[in-house]
Amino acid sequence: MRQMALAHDELQQAQGDQEGTVRVALTPYLMLTVLGEAFMWFRRRYPKVQLRLVEGLVARVLPSLRDGSLDFAIVADSGEVIDTEFDATRLLKEPQKIVVRQGHPILLQATVARLAALEWVLPGPFANDLDDGLNATFKQAGVKPPSLMTRCDAMAAMALVRQSDAVSVMPAPLLAQPECRGLVELSLRKLNPPPIELVLLAPPDVPLTPAATYFARCLTDAIMTQHMGRQI
């Protein structure tokens, strides 16, 4: 039934009709950085097409892509995505930073061991351990990884870090956003979080409607524009 609805939307949009719905999942980092610009570009061409946007953590996105309830997603892949299962376009890699609140006691004397002893708050699935990349980072530094871990949505992670002595890891461009006010980067030579890779995913057997294709282009153009702007 979803494929029939998509076929109807595609036919209508190809004939110049503005009706239809685009369902998209985005990694929270993109919602806070490039979504606004991409949204304005999209609305200039498709002022009446309905948009459905959800927070796109990988563990939630993959089942929705499989059952057809999402048209496409742009996720931060840390190893869960299998390229052969979806139409996958790998966009770029973004560095990540360790962050704490302004005035955190560890800012006075930061060491890897002291960081590992603190509670870590991370967006992502409700797992009890760190991602493989962070585990490897602590192992390389010769320190056991943190044992106390809280998993939650991205906005909750920012609020908890701002209001406690917890530690988190966030994409570097996110730190310039108003939502990260009160958070500061903590740099340690021996502890560098692995980057995230942005990947655009779509079901392989269902072509995107013209509106969905254009929204995907708006998002990828906004991502690349922001990335190039930081390189200048």
Coordinates of C-alpha atoms in Angstrom, one line a residue, residues 24 31 41 69 87 96 107 118 120-121 123 130 137 147 162 164 178 182 200-201:
V24 CA 12.4 11.5 6.4
M31 CA 18.2 18.8 12.6
W41 CA 14.9 25.7 -0.2
S69 CA 7.4 3.9 6.4
D87 CA 20.8 2.5 -1.7
Q96 CA 33.6 14.5 17.2
L107 CA 38.7 21.2 33.4
L118 CA 32.9 9.9 35.3
W120 CA 29.0 9.3 30.2
V121 CA 25.8 10.4 28.5
P123 CA 22.7 9.6 22.2
L130 CA 30.3 2.3 24.4
T137 CA 40.0 4.9 21.8
S147 CA 31.5 1.7 33.4
R162 CA 24.8 21.0 30.9
S164 CA 25.5 17.7 35.7
P178 CA 22.6 27.8 20.5
G182 CA 27.1 26.2 28.2
L200 CA 22.0 8.9 3.0
L201 CA 19.9 5.7 2.9

